[in-house]
Amino acid sequence: MPELPDVEIFKRYMNATALHQNISDVEVFESKVLKNISASDFKSYLKKKDFLNTDRYGKNLFVQTSGQYLLRLHFGMTGFLKYFKNNNGLRHVRLLFSFTNGFKLAYICQRLLGQVSLENSISDFVDRRNLGIDALKMSLEEFQDAAGRTKQTIKSLLMDQRKIAGLGNIYTDEILFQSGLHPKNITKNLHKKQVKKIYKNINRVLLHAIDCKVDPERFDKSYLLPQRSKRGECPRCGTSIERIQISGRTSYFCPKCQKK
DNA sequence: AAAATCACCTGTCCGC
DNA sequence: TGCGGACAGGTGATTT
């Protein structure tokens, strides 16, 4: 699930729940999600610390702690957070933070594709991973620069975290649908006007998704996202949505509205 | 340089 | 009912 808008919603969820809480205990049920740190080091560092603040960069959620390090949470395809007092049979809980107020925060990740680590700073992490600028903080000039030379398809460019951080399969398809552009267009062949249109739609689509709390039922009728299924129809012209593979991912698009 | 392929994982759905 | 395969909103390494 988690692309930029989802992670932004998780951030707000953290702010409304586990933030400013003092950690009394940390349990690691699946150490595979921990990167560059052992379960025991992870636990001993976080115990007795407070969660102070949150930041988001691309698809990563950073939680500032009262110690030296930031907690980084990445959610893979199936991760999310759950704050609760009484566990009602939650499945796939990989990490569990207990707080002195009696509540707990679970990091849940069915497919174990998420990553959790401790980081010195966001900029260190961004440099190490060569991440591009966050999709919501990128300027038009920066986007034009990223799009200017590459022979990548536009779909690949938008999903390339080293060029733009935060877009994934779903929202990339939505941005290209809203822009009326076929996902296999070669980026450097796009006209200046089209590049600008994509840029505007990156911001518009992401902010709309956040506004809707990423609930597809709340999305505007003009959105492709709720139609992502075999029998889906274009909300604009009624044509059956097609699907193709691009760099290993399934792309959904309207063959009539999205031109090469 | 960019795309394809595989690997990492678990779970669900669909067709035979 | 059971089994096999396809597929799922991510990323990284390796191969074409």
CSV table of C-alpha atoms (C1' of nucleotides) in Angstrom, one decimal:
chain,number,residue,atom,x,y,z
A,1,MET,CA,0.0,0.0,0.0
A,2,PRO,CA,2.3,2.7,1.2
A,3,GLU,CA,3.3,5.4,-1.2
A,4,LEU,CA,3.8,9.0,-0.2
A,5,PRO,CA,0.2,9.8,0.6
A,6,ASP,CA,-0.2,6.7,2.8
A,7,VAL,CA,3.0,7.5,4.7
A,8,GLU,CA,1.8,11.1,5.2
A,9,ILE,CA,-1.4,9.7,6.8
A,10,PHE,CA,0.7,7.4,9.0
A,11,LYS,CA,2.7,10.4,10.1
A,12,ARG,CA,-0.4,12.2,11.1
A,13,TYR,CA,-1.6,9.1,12.9
A,14,MET,CA,1.7,9.0,14.8
A,15,ASN,CA,1.4,12.6,15.7
A,16,ALA,CA,-2.1,12.0,17.1
A,17,THR,CA,-1.2,8.9,19.0
A,18,ALA,CA,2.3,7.7,20.0
A,19,LEU,CA,4.0,11.1,19.8
A,20,HIS,CA,5.4,12.5,23.1
A,21,GLN,CA,5.0,9.1,24.7
A,22,ASN,CA,7.7,7.5,26.7
A,23,ILE,CA,8.8,4.0,25.6
A,24,SER,CA,8.7,1.5,28.4
A,25,ASP,CA,9.3,-1.6,26.3
A,26,VAL,CA,10.2,-2.7,22.8
A,27,GLU,CA,9.5,-6.2,21.3
A,28,VAL,CA,10.9,-7.5,18.1
A,29,PHE,CA,8.9,-10.4,16.7
A,30,GLU,CA,10.6,-10.5,13.3
A,31,SER,CA,14.1,-9.1,13.1
A,32,LYS,CA,14.1,-9.4,9.3
A,33,VAL,CA,12.5,-5.9,9.2
A,34,LEU,CA,15.4,-4.4,11.0
A,35,LYS,CA,18.2,-3.1,8.8
A,36,ASN,CA,21.8,-2.6,9.9
A,37,ILE,CA,21.0,-3.2,13.6
A,38,SER,CA,20.4,-6.2,15.8
A,39,ALA,CA,17.2,-6.7,17.7
A,40,SER,CA,19.0,-6.3,21.0
A,41,ASP,CA,20.7,-3.1,20.0
A,42,PHE,CA,17.4,-1.8,18.6
A,43,LYS,CA,15.6,-2.6,21.8
A,44,SER,CA,18.2,-1.3,24.2
A,45,TYR,CA,18.5,2.0,22.3
A,46,LEU,CA,14.8,2.8,22.2
A,47,LYS,CA,13.9,1.7,25.7
A,48,LYS,CA,13.2,4.7,28.0
A,49,LYS,CA,13.3,7.1,25.1
A,50,ASP,CA,10.5,9.5,24.0
A,51,PHE,CA,9.1,9.9,20.6
A,52,LEU,CA,9.5,13.6,20.0
A,53,ASN,CA,8.6,14.5,16.4
A,54,THR,CA,7.9,13.1,13.0
A,55,ASP,CA,9.1,13.8,9.5
A,56,ARG,CA,8.4,12.2,6.2
A,57,TYR,CA,10.8,11.9,3.2
A,58,GLY,CA,9.4,10.1,0.2
A,59,LYS,CA,8.0,6.8,1.5
A,60,ASN,CA,10.0,6.9,4.8
A,61,LEU,CA,8.6,8.1,8.1
A,62,PHE,CA,11.2,9.4,10.5
A,63,VAL,CA,10.6,9.7,14.2
A,64,GLN,CA,12.9,11.9,16.2
A,65,THR,CA,13.7,10.4,19.6
A,66,SER,CA,15.1,11.8,22.8
A,67,GLY,CA,18.4,10.2,22.0
A,68,GLN,CA,20.9,10.5,19.3
A,69,TYR,CA,19.1,8.6,16.5
A,70,LEU,CA,16.0,8.9,14.4
A,71,LEU,CA,13.7,5.9,14.0
A,72,ARG,CA,13.1,5.2,10.3
A,73,LEU,CA,10.0,3.3,9.3
A,74,HIS,CA,9.4,2.1,5.8
A,75,PHE,CA,6.3,0.1,5.0
A,76,GLY,CA,7.0,-2.0,1.9
A,77,MET,CA,3.9,-3.0,0.2
A,78,THR,CA,1.8,-4.0,3.2
A,79,GLY,CA,2.9,-2.1,6.2
A,80,PHE,CA,1.0,0.1,8.6
A,81,LEU,CA,0.8,1.3,12.2
A,82,LYS,CA,-1.7,0.5,14.9
A,83,TYR,CA,-2.0,2.3,18.3
A,84,PHE,CA,-4.1,0.5,20.9
A,85,LYS,CA,-4.6,-0.4,24.5
A,86,ASN,CA,-5.9,-3.9,24.1
A,87,ASN,CA,-4.7,-6.1,21.3
A,88,ASN,CA,-7.7,-7.6,19.5
A,89,GLY,CA,-5.9,-10.4,17.6
A,90,LEU,CA,-3.7,-8.3,15.3
A,91,ARG,CA,-1.8,-10.4,12.7
A,92,HIS,CA,1.6,-9.7,11.4
A,93,VAL,CA,2.8,-7.5,14.2
A,94,ARG,CA,6.6,-7.4,13.6
A,95,LEU,CA,7.6,-4.7,16.2
A,96,LEU,CA,5.7,-3.6,19.3
A,97,PHE,CA,6.4,-0.4,21.3
A,98,SER,CA,4.9,-0.1,24.7
A,99,PHE,CA,4.4,3.2,26.4
A,100,THR,CA,4.2,4.3,30.0
A,101,ASN,CA,0.7,5.4,29.4
A,102,GLY,CA,-0.4,1.8,28.9
A,103,PHE,CA,-0.9,2.1,25.1
A,104,LYS,CA,1.1,0.3,22.5
A,105,LEU,CA,2.2,1.0,18.9
A,106,ALA,CA,2.4,-2.0,16.5
A,107,TYR,CA,4.4,-1.9,13.3
A,108,ILE,CA,2.5,-4.4,11.1
A,109,CYS,CA,3.9,-5.7,7.9
A,110,GLN,CA,2.4,-8.8,6.3
A,111,ARG,CA,4.9,-9.5,3.6
A,112,LEU,CA,8.1,-8.4,5.5
A,113,LEU,CA,9.1,-6.1,2.7
A,114,GLY,CA,9.3,-3.1,5.0
A,115,GLN,CA,12.4,-1.8,6.6
A,116,VAL,CA,13.1,-0.2,10.0
A,117,SER,CA,16.4,1.3,11.1
A,118,LEU,CA,18.0,3.9,13.3
A,119,GLU,CA,19.5,6.8,11.4
A,120,ASN,CA,21.8,9.7,12.4
A,121,SER,CA,19.9,12.2,10.2
A,122,ILE,CA,17.5,12.4,7.3
A,123,SER,CA,20.1,13.9,5.1
A,124,ASP,CA,22.6,11.1,5.8
A,125,PHE,CA,20.0,8.6,4.9
A,126,VAL,CA,19.0,10.4,1.7
A,127,ASP,CA,22.6,10.7,0.6
A,128,ARG,CA,23.4,7.1,1.3
A,129,ARG,CA,20.4,5.9,-0.7
A,130,ASN,CA,20.8,8.5,-3.4
A,131,LEU,CA,17.2,9.5,-3.0
A,132,GLY,CA,15.8,12.3,-5.2
A,133,ILE,CA,13.8,15.2,-3.8
A,134,ASP,CA,10.6,14.5,-2.1
A,135,ALA,CA,7.7,14.6,-4.6
A,136,LEU,CA,5.9,17.3,-2.7
A,137,LYS,CA,8.9,19.5,-2.2
A,138,MET,CA,10.2,19.4,-5.7
A,139,SER,CA,10.2,22.6,-7.7
A,140,LEU,CA,9.1,22.8,-11.4
A,141,GLU,CA,12.7,23.5,-12.3
A,142,GLU,CA,14.0,20.5,-10.5
A,143,PHE,CA,11.4,18.3,-12.2
A,144,GLN,CA,12.2,19.7,-15.6
A,145,ASP,CA,15.9,18.9,-14.8
A,146,ALA,CA,15.1,15.4,-13.8
A,147,ALA,CA,13.0,14.9,-17.0
A,148,GLY,CA,15.3,16.7,-19.4
A,149,ARG,CA,17.8,14.2,-20.5
A,150,THR,CA,16.6,10.7,-19.6
A,151,LYS,CA,15.5,8.0,-22.0
A,152,GLN,CA,13.5,6.3,-19.3
A,153,THR,CA,9.8,5.9,-20.0
A,154,ILE,CA,7.9,8.4,-18.0
A,155,LYS,CA,6.4,5.7,-15.8
A,156,SER,CA,9.9,4.5,-14.8
A,157,LEU,CA,11.1,8.1,-14.2
A,158,LEU,CA,8.2,8.8,-11.9
A,159,MET,CA,8.8,5.6,-9.9
A,160,ASP,CA,12.5,6.0,-9.7
A,161,GLN,CA,13.2,7.0,-6.1
A,162,ARG,CA,16.7,8.4,-7.0
A,163,LYS,CA,15.0,10.9,-9.2
A,164,ILE,CA,11.8,11.7,-7.3
A,165,ALA,CA,11.1,10.3,-3.8
A,166,GLY,CA,7.6,9.1,-2.9
A,167,LEU,CA,5.7,8.0,-6.0
A,168,GLY,CA,4.9,4.3,-6.5
A,169,ASN,CA,2.9,2.2,-8.9
A,170,ILE,CA,-0.6,3.5,-8.1
A,171,TYR,CA,0.0,7.2,-8.0
A,172,THR,CA,2.3,7.2,-11.0
A,173,ASP,CA,-0.5,5.6,-13.0
A,174,GLU,CA,-3.0,8.2,-11.6
A,175,ILE,CA,-0.7,11.1,-12.4
A,176,LEU,CA,-0.2,9.9,-16.0
A,177,PHE,CA,-4.0,9.3,-16.4
A,178,GLN,CA,-4.7,12.8,-15.2
A,179,SER,CA,-2.1,14.1,-17.6
A,180,GLY,CA,-3.5,12.2,-20.5
A,181,LEU,CA,-0.2,10.6,-21.3
A,182,HIS,CA,0.7,7.0,-22.1
A,183,PRO,CA,3.0,5.5,-19.5
A,184,LYS,CA,5.5,4.3,-22.1
A,185,ASN,CA,6.3,7.7,-23.5
A,186,ILE,CA,10.0,8.4,-23.5
A,187,THR,CA,10.6,11.2,-21.0
A,188,LYS,CA,12.9,13.3,-23.0
A,189,ASN,CA,10.6,13.3,-26.0
A,190,LEU,CA,7.8,15.0,-24.0
A,191,HIS,CA,7.0,18.6,-24.8
A,192,LYS,CA,7.7,21.3,-22.3
A,193,LYS,CA,3.9,21.8,-21.8
A,194,GLN,CA,3.4,18.1,-21.0
A,195,VAL,CA,6.3,18.0,-18.5
A,196,LYS,CA,4.7,21.0,-16.8
A,197,LYS,CA,1.3,19.2,-16.8
A,198,ILE,CA,2.8,16.2,-15.1
A,199,TYR,CA,4.5,18.3,-12.5
A,200,LYS,CA,1.3,20.0,-11.6
A,201,ASN,CA,-0.5,16.7,-11.4
A,202,ILE,CA,2.1,15.2,-9.1
A,203,ASN,CA,1.2,17.8,-6.6
A,204,ARG,CA,-2.5,17.8,-7.3
A,205,VAL,CA,-2.9,14.1,-7.1
A,206,LEU,CA,-0.8,13.6,-4.0
A,207,LEU,CA,-2.6,16.4,-2.1
A,208,HIS,CA,-6.0,15.1,-3.2
A,209,ALA,CA,-5.1,11.6,-2.0
A,210,ILE,CA,-4.0,13.0,1.4
A,211,ASP,CA,-7.1,15.1,1.6
A,212,CYS,CA,-9.1,12.0,1.0
A,213,LYS,CA,-7.1,10.1,3.7
A,214,VAL,CA,-6.2,7.7,0.9
A,215,ASP,CA,-9.7,6.2,1.0
A,216,PRO,CA,-10.5,5.4,-2.7
A,217,GLU,CA,-14.2,5.9,-1.9
A,218,ARG,CA,-13.6,9.6,-1.3
A,219,PHE,CA,-11.6,10.2,-4.4
A,220,ASP,CA,-13.0,12.5,-7.0
A,221,LYS,CA,-15.0,10.7,-9.7
A,222,SER,CA,-12.5,11.7,-12.3
A,223,TYR,CA,-9.9,9.5,-10.8
A,224,LEU,CA,-8.6,6.2,-12.3
A,225,LEU,CA,-7.5,4.7,-9.0
A,226,PRO,CA,-10.9,3.1,-8.0
A,227,GLN,CA,-11.1,1.6,-11.4
A,228,ARG,CA,-7.9,-0.5,-11.1
A,229,SER,CA,-9.3,-3.8,-11.8
A,230,LYS,CA,-9.8,-6.1,-14.8
A,231,ARG,CA,-13.3,-4.8,-15.6
A,232,GLY,CA,-12.5,-1.1,-14.9
A,233,GLU,CA,-13.6,1.6,-17.1
A,234,CYS,CA,-12.2,5.0,-17.9
A,235,PRO,CA,-14.0,7.6,-15.8
A,236,ARG,CA,-13.7,10.1,-18.6
A,237,CYS,CA,-14.7,8.1,-21.7
A,238,GLY,CA,-15.9,4.7,-20.6
A,239,THR,CA,-13.3,2.7,-22.5
A,240,SER,CA,-12.1,-0.4,-20.8
A,241,ILE,CA,-8.9,0.1,-18.8
A,242,GLU,CA,-5.9,-1.7,-20.2
A,243,ARG,CA,-3.0,-3.2,-18.3
A,244,ILE,CA,0.6,-3.6,-19.4
A,245,GLN,CA,3.9,-4.4,-17.7
A,246,ILE,CA,6.5,-1.6,-17.4
A,247,SER,CA,9.7,-2.3,-15.6
A,248,GLY,CA,8.2,-5.3,-13.9
A,249,ARG,CA,5.1,-3.5,-12.6
A,250,THR,CA,1.5,-3.6,-13.8
A,251,SER,CA,0.4,-0.3,-15.3
A,252,TYR,CA,-3.3,0.5,-15.8
A,253,PHE,CA,-4.3,3.2,-18.3
A,254,CYS,CA,-7.0,4.3,-20.7
A,255,PRO,CA,-5.9,3.5,-24.3
A,256,LYS,CA,-8.1,6.3,-25.6
A,257,CYS,CA,-7.3,9.2,-23.3
A,258,GLN,CA,-3.6,8.5,-22.8
A,259,LYS,CA,-1.6,9.2,-25.9
A,260,LYS,CA,1.9,8.3,-26.9
B,1,DA,C1',21.8,3.9,-19.7
B,2,DA,C1',17.6,1.5,-19.1
B,3,DA,C1',14.8,-2.4,-18.9
B,4,DA,C1',14.1,-7.1,-17.6
B,5,DT,C1',14.6,-10.7,-14.2
B,6,DC,C1',14.9,-12.5,-10.0
B,7,DA,C1',14.8,-12.4,-5.0
B,8,DC,C1',12.9,-11.2,-0.8
B,9,DC,C1',8.0,-12.6,1.8
B,10,DT,C1',2.9,-13.8,2.9
B,11,DG,C1',-1.7,-14.1,1.6
B,12,DT,C1',-5.8,-14.1,-1.5
B,13,DC,C1',-8.2,-15.1,-5.5
B,14,DC,C1',-9.4,-17.6,-9.6
B,15,DG,C1',-9.8,-21.5,-12.6
B,16,DC,C1',-9.5,-26.3,-13.4
C,1,DT,C1',-12.4,-29.3,-1.6
C,2,DG,C1',-7.8,-29.0,-3.3
C,3,DC,C1',-4.0,-27.5,-5.9
C,4,DG,C1',-1.3,-24.4,-8.8
C,5,DG,C1',-0.5,-20.2,-10.7
C,6,DA,C1',-1.1,-15.3,-10.9
C,7,DC,C1',-0.9,-11.3,-8.5
C,8,DA,C1',-0.4,-7.7,-4.8
C,9,DG,C1',0.5,0.1,-3.7
C,10,DG,C1',8.4,-1.8,-2.7
C,11,DT,C1',13.3,-2.2,-3.2
C,12,DG,C1',17.8,-4.0,-4.4
C,13,DA,C1',21.1,-6.9,-7.0
C,14,DT,C1',22.2,-9.0,-11.2
C,15,DT,C1',21.7,-9.8,-16.0
C,16,DT,C1',20.5,-8.5,-20.8
